[in-house]
Amino acid sequence: MRSGEELDGFEGEASSTSMISGASSPYQPTTEPVSQRRGLAGLRCDPDYLRGALGRLKVAQVILALIAFICIETIMACSPCEGLYFFEFVSCSAFVVTGVLLIMFSLNLHMRIPQINWNLTDLVNTGLSTFLFFIASIVLATLNHRAGAEIAAVIFGFLATAAYAVNTFLAVQKWRVSVRQQSTNDYIRARTESRDVDSRPEIQRLDTFSFTNITVRKKSPTSPLSLNHSQLA
């Protein structure tokens, strides 16, 4: 009969063999994080953004632009029609672009595309929409025929202009804060890198050695004419 120590040895060898075979087996359980496999399934609405000032302004802008577009579309006859067409283009464009930005911000989709400066994008959109809605409303108010749909479109156009103007002011402040934060982060990163260089003397010695070699090369230039004169002498 085998002793207890021999049995324990065989059990240890068997467990280690099973671990090795399990590690080398191609049928391993996936350890991929769940967040990487979700794709668009993990989207959630951000109620904090919708409750904030920027979120409420975005919702108001989408509603006002849509109502202005519907009012201008109910006009069946116009003469001249340039002001009506321009107002139609501005209201439709503002509704589409602002609606897309509202979806991006409310679902935090902009966090998945960090290559785009979303604060600057929102600032450009609100600034252009403010200017275009203001011009389109003035033109439509000047060329309108006092029809009910035209008057309603002008009113909602000026309301949309006010909403976009307030959003532009807030977007400018937010953009300035982001620029200051970015400059602060760059300064902290530069200070950290300089401290790392100061704490590593081997880098300083290499920099000093390379600077000395460059200085010596600059001070003692050799030309073919000088070599020929020295050889003749």
mmCIF file of C-alpha atoms in Angstrom, residues 61 86 89-91 93-94 97-98 101 120-136 160-161 164-165 167-169 171-172:
data_model
loop_
_atom_site.group_PDB
_atom_site.id
_atom_site.type_symbol
_atom_site.label_atom_id
_atom_site.label_comp_id
_atom_site.label_asym_id
_atom_site.label_seq_id
_atom_site.Cartn_x
_atom_site.Cartn_y
_atom_site.Cartn_z
ATOM 1 C CA GLN A 61 -35.304 75.123 -29.872
ATOM 2 C CA PHE A 86 -35.332 81.235 -46.928
ATOM 3 C CA PHE A 89 -34.668 76.438 -45.195
ATOM 4 C CA VAL A 90 -33.535 78.005 -41.914
ATOM 5 C CA SER A 91 -36.267 76.445 -39.789
ATOM 6 C CA SER A 93 -32.020 73.066 -40.992
ATOM 7 C CA ALA A 94 -32.170 74.292 -37.402
ATOM 8 C CA VAL A 97 -29.179 69.878 -36.667
ATOM 9 C CA THR A 98 -30.428 70.814 -33.196
ATOM 10 C CA LEU A 101 -27.285 67.423 -31.150
ATOM 11 C CA LEU A 120 -17.319 74.224 -30.161
ATOM 12 C CA THR A 121 -19.772 72.382 -32.436
ATOM 13 C CA ASP A 122 -22.697 73.398 -30.248
ATOM 14 C CA LEU A 123 -21.418 76.982 -30.141
ATOM 15 C CA VAL A 124 -21.176 77.200 -33.930
ATOM 16 C CA ASN A 125 -24.642 75.704 -34.387
ATOM 17 C CA THR A 126 -26.328 78.024 -31.906
ATOM 18 C CA GLY A 127 -24.506 81.105 -33.219
ATOM 19 C CA LEU A 128 -25.408 80.431 -36.850
ATOM 20 C CA SER A 129 -28.990 79.518 -35.981
ATOM 21 C CA THR A 130 -29.394 82.738 -33.997
ATOM 22 C CA PHE A 131 -28.156 84.861 -36.885
ATOM 23 C CA LEU A 132 -30.068 83.005 -39.605
ATOM 24 C CA PHE A 133 -33.351 82.858 -37.683
ATOM 25 C CA PHE A 134 -33.106 86.580 -36.923
ATOM 26 C CA ILE A 135 -32.506 87.482 -40.583
ATOM 27 C CA ALA A 136 -35.171 85.075 -41.860
ATOM 28 C CA ALA A 160 -36.480 80.583 -31.685
ATOM 29 C CA THR A 161 -33.993 83.426 -32.184
ATOM 30 C CA TYR A 164 -30.742 80.233 -29.673
ATOM 31 C CA ALA A 165 -29.250 83.533 -28.444
ATOM 32 C CA ASN A 167 -27.942 79.073 -25.716
ATOM 33 C CA THR A 168 -25.140 80.840 -27.581
ATOM 34 C CA PHE A 169 -24.282 82.861 -24.470
ATOM 35 C CA ALA A 171 -22.202 77.818 -24.956
ATOM 36 C CA VAL A 172 -19.581 80.592 -25.069
#
